[in-house]
């Protein structure tokens, strides 16, 4: 079967943006069973109108793949199709695949087999068909390439009709303003480029995603504006290598980051997370990137894969950096960014890796004690140079993976956090269905018990306990989200970009040493008390208390104590001494006695009336 795009080119092509019906340009109709369906079957199973079916969408792989799935689901939904994560409900299955490792491709093969057994129409998308279009498992199914996701509706329609469709030719990048159905409505995964500039000997992804292709700064900034207006609270910049962004169009990552940060809401309600970046392409921009990571609306977190602690192995991988250069990246960012958290990747058992090479990797991980390390065994991917190299015995590879995992799991990276007060951004429900998930400025996962109504907000929490993978917190206060829309020409640059402007009720973080004028000074995820008082008027607990006169009195008493003892207040938490009777003043005591006496008098009057009533009877 030839690609549809090849047929179009051969026949003279079509003008840009023009879409011919797929059956007019060559599709393979599936062979149908010659047995005629019974009349009863024909009556019970009338043909469905296109756009009324349910599509089961399954995604494997990275956040970029997830974004592609969300774009495809958005287009299908806009056309009328229902999207489901239940395979039993699907009239057609859409599988978005990953080619990085053998296990993910094996999972894809299993799912394809199940789909064929269930006799469901199937569309396979993503990196596997794009990078390995001749796989036996892909015979007889429709496939759509990574740069053809904007035509998924056409592919699905024709597949439902019984046709086999292939769209794989590379073209211009898909538009960023396509309809989208987010898996998490508070998180926008924003692809800033596709492909990369590297040539790693083990990597199959470049076969699928190709050479670097970057979106323009203007198009990305416009997308950021749009998603913020839609209520998104986290923006994840995603690509195969974030650090390489813009080198094909004459810009660089710091230019893009500064342009995006300038559009983030000043109240700190929407956070930016910078995606995975390889060391070679950020070495020359470390200080500029560190400055962005210090911004109150940017998570102090970066994923920088090292893959091995041995220069010999890195050379064999063609990673284009040394262990020393990786150390420079980590040391510089850690020094310049308060609370900086760095995640990294390790491949165990790369061809030619010796015991000494592996020992150097273990020592590197022990030295830095990264809070997140993604450990994987080497998997030879077909068509890559590493697949032809002499392999390390599988038993040794497995043992090294286990050993490194044991070393990593022995770390206790969050022990010092217990008792601290942090600001977190809450965006999802934990898998246990009980906790909500938030993240600190350093992107440490915090699990809290709270109503789902606070999803999409930020809150001040006290860390009550720590675990190996996350910490647990108690909500002290939810922060109001302030989104004031003003004409651009009426806002000065300082007012527009400053996270701490007097016109807002709350602010994120001030990098200046002077106290913040509109709320608590929250820098680098750490809470610093200043001379500002914290208004508690928006607290749900306060709203409930206002309906009870006793609670109203106690609240007034507490507010009075706050003014007298500011240094004992931690973001609205009262010091226990404020509630001790011995610390109350004369007026407070007199008021309380008055209330108590009035209550006794009311009780006495009621009892007297009841007694007289009984006597009269």
Coordinates of C-alpha atoms in Angstrom, one line a residue:
X1 CA 0.0 0.0 0.0
X2 CA 1.4 3.4 -1.0
X3 CA 1.0 6.5 1.1
X4 CA -1.9 8.7 0.1
X5 CA 0.3 11.7 0.0
X6 CA 2.5 9.9 -2.6
X7 CA -0.6 9.3 -4.7
X8 CA -1.5 13.0 -4.5
X9 CA 1.9 14.1 -5.6
X10 CA 1.9 11.7 -8.5
X11 CA -1.5 12.9 -9.7
X12 CA -0.4 16.5 -9.7
X13 CA -1.0 17.3 -6.0
X14 CA -3.5 19.5 -4.4
X15 CA -3.4 23.2 -3.3
X16 CA -2.3 23.9 0.3
X17 CA -5.1 23.3 2.7
X18 CA -7.2 21.4 0.2
X19 CA -8.6 18.1 1.3
X20 CA -9.7 15.5 -1.2
X21 CA -12.0 12.6 0.0
X22 CA -9.6 9.8 0.9
X23 CA -11.5 7.3 -1.2
X24 CA -10.8 9.5 -4.2
X25 CA -7.1 9.4 -3.8
X26 CA -6.5 5.7 -3.1
X27 CA -7.4 3.7 -0.1
X28 CA -7.5 -0.1 0.3
X29 CA -11.0 -1.3 0.9
X30 CA -11.0 -4.2 3.3
X31 CA -12.2 -7.5 1.9
X32 CA -15.7 -8.2 3.2
X33 CA -17.2 -11.6 3.9
X34 CA -19.2 -12.8 1.0
X35 CA -21.9 -14.2 3.3
X36 CA -24.8 -11.9 3.2
X37 CA -26.1 -10.7 6.6
X38 CA -29.6 -11.8 7.6
X39 CA -32.5 -9.5 7.2
X40 CA -32.9 -9.4 11.0
X41 CA -29.3 -8.3 11.4
X42 CA -29.7 -5.6 8.8
X43 CA -32.8 -4.3 10.7
X44 CA -31.1 -4.4 14.1
X45 CA -27.8 -2.9 13.0
X46 CA -28.5 0.2 10.9
X47 CA -25.4 2.0 9.6
X48 CA -24.3 4.8 12.0
X49 CA -24.0 8.4 10.9
X50 CA -20.4 9.5 10.7
X51 CA -19.5 11.5 13.8
X52 CA -21.8 9.6 16.2
X53 CA -19.5 6.8 17.1
X54 CA -17.4 6.4 20.2
X55 CA -13.6 6.4 19.9
X56 CA -11.4 4.6 22.4
X57 CA -8.1 6.5 22.7
X58 CA -5.0 4.8 24.3
X59 CA -1.7 6.7 24.6
X60 CA 1.8 5.3 25.2
X61 CA 5.0 7.3 25.8
X62 CA 6.0 10.8 26.6
X63 CA 4.1 14.0 27.2
X64 CA 4.6 15.0 23.6
X65 CA 2.6 11.9 22.6
X66 CA 0.0 12.8 25.2
X67 CA -0.3 16.2 23.6
X68 CA -0.8 14.6 20.2
X69 CA -3.5 12.4 21.6
X70 CA -5.3 15.4 23.1
X71 CA -5.2 17.2 19.8
X72 CA -6.6 14.2 18.0
X73 CA -9.3 13.7 20.6
X74 CA -10.2 17.4 20.3
X75 CA -10.7 17.2 16.6
X76 CA -12.7 14.0 16.8
X77 CA -14.8 15.5 19.6
X78 CA -15.4 18.7 17.6
X79 CA -16.7 16.6 14.7
X80 CA -19.2 14.9 17.0
X81 CA -17.4 11.7 18.1
X82 CA -17.5 10.6 21.7
X83 CA -14.1 10.0 23.4
X84 CA -13.7 7.1 25.9
X85 CA -11.0 5.5 27.9
X86 CA -13.0 2.2 28.0
X87 CA -12.1 -0.2 25.2
X88 CA -15.4 -2.0 25.5
X89 CA -17.3 1.2 24.6
X90 CA -15.2 2.0 21.5
X91 CA -16.6 1.6 18.0
X92 CA -13.0 2.3 16.8
X93 CA -9.7 2.1 18.7
X94 CA -7.1 4.8 18.3
X95 CA -3.7 3.8 19.6
X96 CA -1.0 6.4 19.9
X97 CA 2.3 4.6 20.1
X98 CA 5.9 5.0 21.5
X99 CA 9.0 3.5 20.1
X100 CA 11.6 4.4 22.8
X101 CA 11.7 1.0 24.5
X102 CA 10.7 -2.6 23.7
X103 CA 8.1 -2.9 26.5
X104 CA 6.0 0.0 25.2
X105 CA 6.0 -1.4 21.7
X106 CA 5.2 -4.9 23.0
X107 CA 2.2 -3.4 24.9
X108 CA 1.1 -1.8 21.6
X109 CA 1.4 -5.2 19.9
X110 CA -0.8 -6.8 22.6
X111 CA -3.4 -4.1 22.2
X112 CA -3.5 -4.4 18.4
X113 CA -4.0 -8.2 18.8
X114 CA -6.9 -7.6 21.2
X115 CA -8.5 -5.1 18.9
X116 CA -8.3 -7.4 15.9
X117 CA -9.7 -10.3 18.0
X118 CA -12.6 -8.0 19.0
X119 CA -13.0 -7.1 15.2
X120 CA -12.9 -3.4 16.0
X121 CA -11.8 -0.9 13.4
X122 CA -8.3 0.3 14.3
X123 CA -6.1 3.4 13.7
X124 CA -2.5 3.3 14.9
X125 CA -0.8 6.7 15.4
X126 CA 2.5 7.9 16.8
X127 CA 6.2 7.1 16.6
X128 CA 6.0 3.3 15.9
X129 CA 4.3 3.5 12.5
X130 CA 6.2 6.7 11.6
X131 CA 9.5 5.1 12.4
X132 CA 8.8 1.5 11.4
X133 CA 6.0 1.6 8.8
X134 CA 6.7 -2.0 7.5
X135 CA 6.1 -3.8 10.8
X136 CA 4.1 -7.0 10.4
X137 CA 1.8 -5.9 13.3
X138 CA 0.7 -2.9 11.3
X139 CA -0.6 -4.9 8.3
X140 CA -4.3 -4.3 7.6
X141 CA -4.7 -1.3 10.0
X142 CA -5.0 2.4 9.3
X143 CA -2.0 4.5 10.4
X144 CA -1.5 8.2 10.8
X145 CA 1.9 9.8 11.3
X146 CA 3.1 12.3 13.9
X147 CA 2.9 15.2 11.5
X148 CA -0.5 14.2 10.2
X149 CA -2.5 14.4 13.4
X150 CA -4.6 17.3 12.0
X151 CA -6.2 14.8 9.5
X152 CA -7.2 12.2 12.1
X153 CA -11.0 12.8 11.5
X154 CA -10.6 11.8 7.8
X155 CA -8.6 8.7 8.7
X156 CA -11.2 7.6 11.3
X157 CA -14.1 8.2 9.0
X158 CA -12.6 6.1 6.2
X159 CA -11.5 3.4 8.6
X160 CA -15.1 3.2 10.0
X161 CA -16.2 2.7 6.4
X162 CA -14.0 -0.4 6.1
X163 CA -11.0 1.2 4.4
X164 CA -7.3 1.0 5.2
X165 CA -5.6 4.4 5.3
X166 CA -2.0 5.4 5.6
X167 CA -0.9 9.0 6.2
X168 CA 2.8 9.2 6.9
X169 CA 4.5 11.7 4.7
X170 CA 6.1 14.6 6.6
X171 CA 4.8 18.1 6.1
X172 CA 4.6 21.3 8.0
X173 CA 4.1 21.2 11.7
X174 CA 0.5 20.8 12.9
X175 CA -1.1 24.0 14.0
X176 CA -1.1 24.8 17.7
X177 CA -4.7 26.1 17.7
X178 CA -6.4 22.8 16.8
X179 CA -9.3 21.7 19.0
X180 CA -8.0 19.8 22.1
X181 CA -9.5 17.6 24.8
X182 CA -7.0 17.6 27.7
X183 CA -6.6 14.6 29.9
X184 CA -6.3 17.0 32.7
X185 CA -8.2 20.3 32.1
X186 CA -5.8 22.2 34.3
X187 CA -2.6 21.1 32.4
X188 CA -1.6 22.2 28.9
X189 CA 1.1 20.2 27.3
X190 CA 2.6 22.6 24.8
X191 CA 5.0 21.1 22.1
X192 CA 7.6 23.8 21.3
X193 CA 9.4 21.8 18.7
X194 CA 9.6 18.3 17.1
X195 CA 12.6 16.2 16.5
X196 CA 16.1 17.0 17.7
X197 CA 19.7 17.8 16.6
X198 CA 21.2 14.8 18.3
X199 CA 22.3 11.5 16.8
X200 CA 22.3 9.1 19.8
X201 CA 23.3 5.6 18.7
X202 CA 20.5 3.9 20.7
X203 CA 17.6 6.3 19.8
X204 CA 14.7 5.3 17.6
X205 CA 12.6 8.4 18.3
X206 CA 14.5 10.5 15.7
X207 CA 13.5 8.0 13.0
X208 CA 9.9 9.0 13.8
X209 CA 10.1 12.6 14.9
X210 CA 12.9 13.6 12.5
X211 CA 15.2 16.6 12.5
X212 CA 14.6 19.7 14.6
X213 CA 11.5 21.7 13.7
X214 CA 10.6 24.6 16.0
X215 CA 7.4 26.5 16.4
X216 CA 7.8 30.3 16.3
X217 CA 7.9 32.3 19.5
X218 CA 4.8 34.3 18.5
X219 CA 2.7 31.2 17.8
X220 CA 3.7 29.7 21.2
X221 CA 3.0 32.9 23.1
X222 CA -0.4 33.1 21.4
X223 CA -1.2 29.6 22.5
X224 CA -0.1 30.4 26.1
X225 CA -2.5 33.3 26.1
X226 CA -5.3 31.1 24.9
X227 CA -4.9 28.3 27.4
X228 CA -4.6 30.7 30.3
X229 CA -7.9 32.2 29.3
X230 CA -9.3 28.6 29.2
X231 CA -8.4 28.2 32.9
X232 CA -5.2 26.2 32.5
X233 CA -3.1 26.2 35.7
X234 CA 0.1 24.4 34.5
X235 CA 1.8 24.7 31.2
X236 CA 4.3 22.0 30.4
X237 CA 6.8 22.8 27.6
X238 CA 7.4 19.6 25.7
X239 CA 9.7 18.3 23.0
X240 CA 12.3 15.6 22.2
X241 CA 14.9 18.2 23.4
X242 CA 13.7 21.5 24.9
X243 CA 17.2 22.9 25.0
X244 CA 17.6 22.7 21.2
X245 CA 14.5 24.9 20.7
X246 CA 14.8 27.6 18.0
X247 CA 18.2 26.7 16.6
X248 CA 16.6 26.1 13.2
X249 CA 14.8 29.4 13.1
X250 CA 17.4 31.8 14.6
X251 CA 16.2 32.0 18.2
X252 CA 16.9 30.1 21.4
X253 CA 15.2 28.7 24.5
X254 CA 15.8 31.7 26.9
X255 CA 14.2 34.0 24.3
X256 CA 11.1 31.8 24.3
X257 CA 11.0 31.4 28.0
X258 CA 11.2 35.1 28.7
X259 CA 8.4 35.7 26.2
X260 CA 6.1 33.1 27.8
X261 CA 6.9 34.2 31.4
X262 CA 5.9 37.7 30.5
X263 CA 2.3 36.4 29.7
X264 CA 1.8 34.4 32.9
X265 CA -0.7 35.9 35.4
X266 CA 0.9 38.1 38.0
X267 CA -1.0 36.4 40.8
X268 CA 1.0 33.2 40.3
X269 CA -2.1 31.2 39.5
X270 CA -0.6 29.5 36.4
X271 CA 2.8 27.8 36.6
X272 CA 5.3 26.9 33.8
X273 CA 7.2 23.6 33.7
X274 CA 10.2 23.4 31.4
X275 CA 10.6 20.0 29.7
X276 CA 13.4 17.6 29.2
X277 CA 16.7 19.1 27.9
X278 CA 19.9 17.4 27.1
X279 CA 23.1 19.0 28.5
X280 CA 24.8 20.1 25.2
X281 CA 22.2 22.7 24.3
X282 CA 21.8 24.5 27.6
X283 CA 25.5 24.9 28.6
X284 CA 25.8 28.2 26.9
X285 CA 22.5 29.5 28.4
X286 CA 22.8 28.3 32.0
X287 CA 22.6 31.7 33.7
X288 CA 19.6 32.8 31.6
X289 CA 17.8 29.6 32.2
X290 CA 18.6 29.8 35.9
X291 CA 17.1 33.3 36.0
X292 CA 13.8 31.9 34.5
X293 CA 13.7 29.0 36.9
X294 CA 13.9 31.6 39.8
X295 CA 10.8 33.3 38.5
X296 CA 7.9 32.7 40.9
X297 CA 5.7 31.4 38.1
X298 CA 8.2 28.8 36.9
X299 CA 8.8 25.5 38.7
X300 CA 12.3 25.1 40.0
X301 CA 12.6 21.8 38.3
X302 CA 14.4 20.4 35.2
X303 CA 14.8 17.0 33.7
X304 CA 18.4 16.6 32.4
X305 CA 19.3 13.1 31.3
X306 CA 22.9 12.0 31.9
X307 CA 22.3 8.3 30.8
X308 CA 25.8 7.2 32.2
X309 CA 28.4 8.3 34.6
X310 CA 31.2 7.1 32.3
X311 CA 32.7 9.3 29.5
X312 CA 33.5 6.1 27.5
X313 CA 29.9 5.0 27.5
X314 CA 28.7 8.6 26.7
X315 CA 31.0 8.5 23.7
X316 CA 29.7 5.2 22.5
X317 CA 26.2 6.6 22.9
X318 CA 27.2 9.7 20.9
X319 CA 25.7 11.9 23.6
X320 CA 28.0 14.9 22.7
X321 CA 28.8 15.9 26.2
X322 CA 31.0 14.7 29.1
X323 CA 30.2 13.8 32.7
X324 CA 32.1 17.0 33.7
X325 CA 29.7 19.1 31.5
X326 CA 26.7 17.4 33.1
X327 CA 28.1 18.3 36.5
X328 CA 28.5 21.9 35.4
X329 CA 24.8 22.0 34.4
X330 CA 23.7 20.5 37.8
X331 CA 26.1 22.5 39.9
X332 CA 25.3 25.8 38.3
X333 CA 21.5 25.4 38.4
X334 CA 21.7 24.2 42.0
X335 CA 23.8 27.2 43.0
X336 CA 21.8 29.8 41.3
X337 CA 18.2 28.5 41.8
X338 CA 16.9 28.2 45.4
X339 CA 15.3 24.8 46.0
X340 CA 16.3 23.5 42.6
X341 CA 15.2 19.9 41.8
X342 CA 16.8 18.0 39.0
X343 CA 15.6 14.7 37.5
X344 CA 17.8 12.5 35.4
X345 CA 17.9 9.2 33.4
X346 CA 20.2 6.3 33.4
X347 CA 20.5 3.4 30.9
X348 CA 22.0 0.3 32.4
X349 CA 24.0 -2.2 30.3
X350 CA 24.7 -0.2 27.2
X351 CA 26.8 -2.2 24.8
X352 CA 30.4 -2.1 26.0
X353 CA 29.7 -0.9 29.5
X354 CA 32.2 -2.4 31.9
X355 CA 31.9 -2.9 35.7
X356 CA 34.1 0.2 36.1
X357 CA 31.8 2.2 33.8
X358 CA 28.8 1.2 35.8
X359 CA 30.6 1.9 39.1
X360 CA 31.2 5.5 37.9
X361 CA 27.4 5.8 37.2
X362 CA 26.6 4.5 40.7
X363 CA 29.0 7.0 42.3
X364 CA 27.5 9.9 40.3
X365 CA 24.0 9.1 41.6
X366 CA 25.2 8.6 45.1
X367 CA 27.0 12.0 45.0
X368 CA 24.1 14.0 43.9
X369 CA 21.2 12.0 45.4
X370 CA 18.7 13.1 42.8
X371 CA 15.2 12.9 44.0
X372 CA 14.1 11.5 40.7
X373 CA 16.1 9.0 38.6
X374 CA 14.5 7.1 35.7
X375 CA 16.4 3.8 35.5
X376 CA 16.0 1.6 32.4
X377 CA 17.8 -1.4 30.9
X378 CA 19.3 -1.1 27.5
X379 CA 16.9 -2.2 24.7
X380 CA 18.3 -2.5 21.2
X381 CA 16.0 -0.8 18.8
X382 CA 15.9 -2.0 15.3
X383 CA 17.6 0.2 12.8
X384 CA 19.8 2.0 15.3
X385 CA 23.7 1.7 15.4
X386 CA 23.6 0.4 19.0
X387 CA 21.5 -2.5 17.9
X388 CA 24.6 -3.8 16.0
X389 CA 27.0 -3.4 18.9
X390 CA 28.1 -6.2 21.1
X391 CA 25.6 -6.6 23.9
X392 CA 26.2 -6.9 27.6
X393 CA 24.7 -10.2 28.9
X394 CA 21.1 -9.8 29.9
X395 CA 21.7 -11.2 33.4
X396 CA 24.4 -8.5 34.0
X397 CA 22.1 -5.8 32.7
X398 CA 19.3 -6.9 35.0
X399 CA 21.6 -7.0 38.0
X400 CA 23.0 -3.6 37.3
X401 CA 19.5 -2.2 37.0
X402 CA 18.5 -3.8 40.4
X403 CA 21.6 -2.5 42.1
X404 CA 21.2 1.1 40.9
X405 CA 17.5 1.0 41.8
X406 CA 18.4 -0.1 45.4
X407 CA 21.0 2.7 45.6
X408 CA 18.4 5.3 44.5
X409 CA 15.6 4.0 46.7
X410 CA 17.9 4.3 49.7
X411 CA 17.8 8.1 49.4
X412 CA 15.5 10.1 51.6
X413 CA 15.3 13.4 49.6
X414 CA 12.4 15.0 51.5
X415 CA 13.3 14.4 55.1
X416 CA 14.1 18.0 55.8
X417 CA 10.6 19.2 54.6
X418 CA 8.6 18.0 57.6
X419 CA 7.1 20.9 59.4
X420 CA 7.7 23.4 56.6
X421 CA 5.1 25.6 55.2
X422 CA 4.9 25.7 51.4
X423 CA 2.8 27.0 48.6
X424 CA 1.5 24.3 46.3
X425 CA -0.4 24.2 43.0
X426 CA -3.2 21.6 43.0
X427 CA -4.1 20.0 39.6
X428 CA -5.2 16.4 39.9
X429 CA -6.7 13.6 42.0
X430 CA -4.3 10.9 43.2
X431 CA -4.7 7.4 42.0
X432 CA -6.0 6.3 45.4
X433 CA -9.0 8.5 44.9
X434 CA -8.6 10.0 48.4
X435 CA -5.8 12.6 48.1
X436 CA -5.4 15.6 45.8
X437 CA -2.0 16.1 44.2
X438 CA -0.2 19.4 44.3
X439 CA 3.4 20.5 43.7
X440 CA 5.7 22.9 45.4
X441 CA 7.8 25.5 43.6
X442 CA 10.5 22.7 43.3
X443 CA 7.9 20.4 41.9
X444 CA 7.9 18.1 44.9
X445 CA 4.6 16.1 44.9
X446 CA 2.4 16.9 47.9
X447 CA -0.6 14.8 48.8
X448 CA -3.4 16.4 50.7
X449 CA -6.9 15.5 51.8
X450 CA -9.2 18.3 50.6
X451 CA -12.4 18.8 48.6
X452 CA -12.2 18.5 44.9
X453 CA -13.4 22.1 44.6
X454 CA -9.9 23.4 45.2
X455 CA -8.5 21.7 42.1
X456 CA -7.0 24.3 39.9
X457 CA -6.1 26.5 42.8
X458 CA -3.0 27.1 44.9
X459 CA -2.8 26.8 48.6
X460 CA -0.5 27.2 51.6
X461 CA 0.1 23.9 53.3
X462 CA 2.1 22.6 56.2
X463 CA 4.1 19.4 55.5
X464 CA 3.0 16.9 58.1
X465 CA 5.0 13.8 57.0
X466 CA 7.3 12.7 54.3
X467 CA 7.6 9.6 52.2
X468 CA 10.1 8.3 49.6
X469 CA 8.3 9.5 46.6
X470 CA 6.1 12.4 47.9
X471 CA 5.2 14.3 51.0
X472 CA 1.9 14.8 52.8
X473 CA 0.5 18.1 53.7
X474 CA -2.3 19.9 55.6
X475 CA -4.1 22.8 53.9
X476 CA -3.8 26.0 55.9
X477 CA -5.2 28.4 53.4
X478 CA -6.3 28.4 49.8
X479 CA -5.1 31.4 47.8
X480 CA -7.6 33.5 45.7
X481 CA -7.0 33.5 42.0
X482 CA -6.9 37.0 40.7
X483 CA -7.2 37.5 36.9
X484 CA -7.6 41.1 36.0
X485 CA -7.9 41.8 32.3
X486 CA -6.6 45.2 31.2
X487 CA -5.8 46.8 27.9
X488 CA -2.1 46.2 27.1
X489 CA -1.5 49.9 26.5
X490 CA -2.8 50.7 30.0
X491 CA -0.4 48.4 31.8
X492 CA 3.2 49.4 32.2
X493 CA 5.8 46.7 31.7
X494 CA 6.6 46.7 35.4
X495 CA 2.9 46.2 36.4
X496 CA 2.4 43.6 33.7
X497 CA 5.3 41.4 34.6
X498 CA 5.8 42.0 38.3
X499 CA 4.4 39.1 40.4
X500 CA 3.8 41.5 43.3
X501 CA 1.8 44.5 42.2
X502 CA -0.4 46.5 44.5
X503 CA -3.4 46.2 42.3
X504 CA -3.6 42.5 43.1
X505 CA -4.9 40.9 46.3
X506 CA -2.2 38.3 46.4
X507 CA 1.1 37.7 44.9
X508 CA 3.5 34.9 44.2
X509 CA 7.2 35.8 44.9
X510 CA 9.3 38.8 45.0
X511 CA 13.0 38.4 44.2
X512 CA 13.7 41.7 46.0
X513 CA 14.7 41.6 49.7
X514 CA 12.1 44.2 50.7
X515 CA 8.8 42.8 52.1
X516 CA 6.0 42.2 49.7
X517 CA 3.2 44.8 49.8
X518 CA 0.3 42.5 49.1
X519 CA 0.7 39.3 51.0
X520 CA 3.2 36.7 52.2
X521 CA 6.6 36.7 50.5
X522 CA 6.9 33.2 49.0
X523 CA 10.3 32.7 47.4
X524 CA 11.6 29.6 45.9
X525 CA 8.7 27.6 47.4
X526 CA 9.7 28.7 50.9
X527 CA 7.5 30.9 53.0
X528 CA 9.1 34.0 54.6
X529 CA 7.1 36.0 57.1
X530 CA 7.2 39.7 56.6
X531 CA 5.3 42.8 57.9
X532 CA 2.3 42.1 55.8
X533 CA -0.8 40.8 57.5
X534 CA -2.6 37.9 55.9
X535 CA -6.3 38.4 55.2
X536 CA -8.4 35.3 56.1
X537 CA -11.7 36.6 54.8
X538 CA -11.8 34.1 52.0
X539 CA -11.1 31.1 54.1
X540 CA -14.0 28.5 54.1
X541 CA -13.4 28.0 57.8
X542 CA -13.9 31.7 58.4
X543 CA -17.1 31.8 56.3
X544 CA -18.6 29.0 58.4
X545 CA -17.5 30.7 61.6
X546 CA -19.1 34.0 60.6
X547 CA -22.5 32.4 61.0
X548 CA -22.0 31.6 64.7
X549 CA -21.8 34.5 67.2
X550 CA -19.4 32.7 69.5
X551 CA -17.1 31.9 66.6
X552 CA -17.5 35.5 65.4
X553 CA -16.2 36.7 68.8
X554 CA -13.4 34.2 68.8
X555 CA -12.4 35.3 65.3
X556 CA -12.4 38.9 66.4
X557 CA -10.3 38.0 69.3
X558 CA -7.8 36.2 67.1
X559 CA -7.6 39.1 64.6
X560 CA -6.8 41.4 67.6
X561 CA -4.1 39.0 68.7
X562 CA -2.6 38.9 65.1
X563 CA -2.0 42.6 65.3
X564 CA -0.3 42.3 68.6
X565 CA 1.8 39.2 67.9
X566 CA 2.7 39.3 64.2
X567 CA 5.9 37.4 64.6
X568 CA 4.1 34.4 65.9
X569 CA 1.8 34.1 62.9
X570 CA 2.7 31.7 60.0
X571 CA 0.5 32.5 57.1
X572 CA -2.7 32.8 59.2
X573 CA -1.9 30.0 61.7
X574 CA -2.5 31.2 65.2
X575 CA 0.1 30.6 67.9
X576 CA -1.3 28.3 70.6
X577 CA -0.6 31.0 73.2
X578 CA -3.2 33.2 71.5
X579 CA -5.9 30.7 72.5
X580 CA -4.7 30.3 76.1
X581 CA -7.1 32.1 78.5
X582 CA -4.1 33.5 80.5
X583 CA -3.0 35.5 77.5
X584 CA -6.4 37.4 77.1
X585 CA -6.7 41.0 78.1
X586 CA -9.1 42.6 80.5
X587 CA -11.6 43.7 77.9
X588 CA -11.6 40.2 76.3
X589 CA -12.4 38.6 79.6
X590 CA -15.1 41.2 80.5
X591 CA -16.8 40.5 77.2
X592 CA -16.7 36.8 77.7
X593 CA -18.1 37.1 81.2
X594 CA -20.8 39.4 79.9
X595 CA -21.8 36.8 77.3
X596 CA -21.8 34.1 80.0
X597 CA -23.9 36.1 82.4
X598 CA -26.5 37.0 79.7
X599 CA -26.8 33.3 78.8
X600 CA -27.5 32.4 82.5
X601 CA -30.1 35.2 82.8
X602 CA -31.9 33.9 79.7
X603 CA -31.9 30.4 81.1
X604 CA -33.2 31.6 84.5
X605 CA -36.1 33.6 82.9
X606 CA -37.1 30.5 80.8
X607 CA -37.1 28.3 83.9
X608 CA -39.1 30.9 85.9
X609 CA -41.8 31.1 83.2
X610 CA -42.0 27.3 83.0
X611 CA -42.3 27.1 86.9
X612 CA -45.2 29.6 86.9
X613 CA -47.0 27.7 84.2
X614 CA -46.8 24.5 86.2
X615 CA -48.1 26.3 89.3
X616 CA -51.1 27.8 87.4
X617 CA -52.1 24.3 86.2

